Amino acid sequence: MAVISGIGGSVTFSGGYDVNVRSWNVSLSAESVETTDMAPTASYRTRMGGLKSWSGSYSTFLDDTVLPDIDDKLGGAAATAKFQLTDGSGPNIEGSIIITDIAVTATTDSAVEVEFTFEGSAAPALASS
């Protein structure tokens, strides 16, 4: 088993790569639904699995190609995005996402960054290539 480096990773939409991607993260989660009745065994709660969801964020450096595109990505219809772990030949996570938040950060000692926060719509595809 080989360890995977983040170097060469990318975020791709159907219209092309997002430029200057600095980092990204994806989280998968599942709800826990309580099923405890009025007479629980040994006073312990019981649970069953519920709905699954996924969400995350990615960060880019701001330039004149990213800036005009910011507002177009906020809200609206879900867009297919692929989160590539390598330079295109390795594992990826792909699915429809909705951008729910955009934050621009400017500091005196770094390039200006834009962070896009998203929620997945339907199941993501987890693939090895």
XYZ file of C-alpha atoms in Angstrom, residues 3-50:
48
model
C 0.829 6.579 0.907
C -0.796 9.332 -1.185
C 0.638 12.858 -1.351
C -1.532 15.937 -1.722
C 0.846 17.339 -4.334
C -0.893 17.479 -7.694
C -4.421 17.309 -6.265
C -7.179 19.301 -7.920
C -10.850 20.261 -7.975
C -12.562 19.911 -11.360
C -16.012 21.037 -12.456
C -17.630 20.149 -15.781
C -16.400 23.523 -17.085
C -12.774 22.735 -16.180
C -10.303 22.861 -13.316
C -10.598 25.387 -10.535
C -7.328 27.268 -10.756
C -4.867 27.816 -7.903
C -6.378 25.141 -5.613
C -4.451 25.190 -2.358
C -6.328 22.539 -0.370
C -9.595 20.655 -0.119
C -11.433 18.399 2.313
C -14.462 16.137 2.089
C -16.349 14.694 5.074
C -18.865 11.850 4.940
C -21.288 11.419 7.838
C -24.325 9.400 8.903
C -27.162 10.220 11.266
C -27.974 8.070 14.233
C -31.727 7.673 14.824
C -32.844 6.921 18.360
C -35.153 3.882 18.746
C -35.338 3.658 22.558
C -38.718 2.484 23.823
C -40.351 3.156 27.199
C -38.589 0.179 28.844
C -34.951 0.239 27.673
C -32.757 -2.743 28.523
C -30.455 -1.817 31.432
C -31.459 1.845 30.871
C -29.417 2.120 27.638
C -30.608 3.973 24.554
C -30.932 2.046 21.307
C -30.188 3.449 17.884
C -30.292 2.627 14.186
C -28.511 4.099 11.191
C -30.113 7.053 9.429
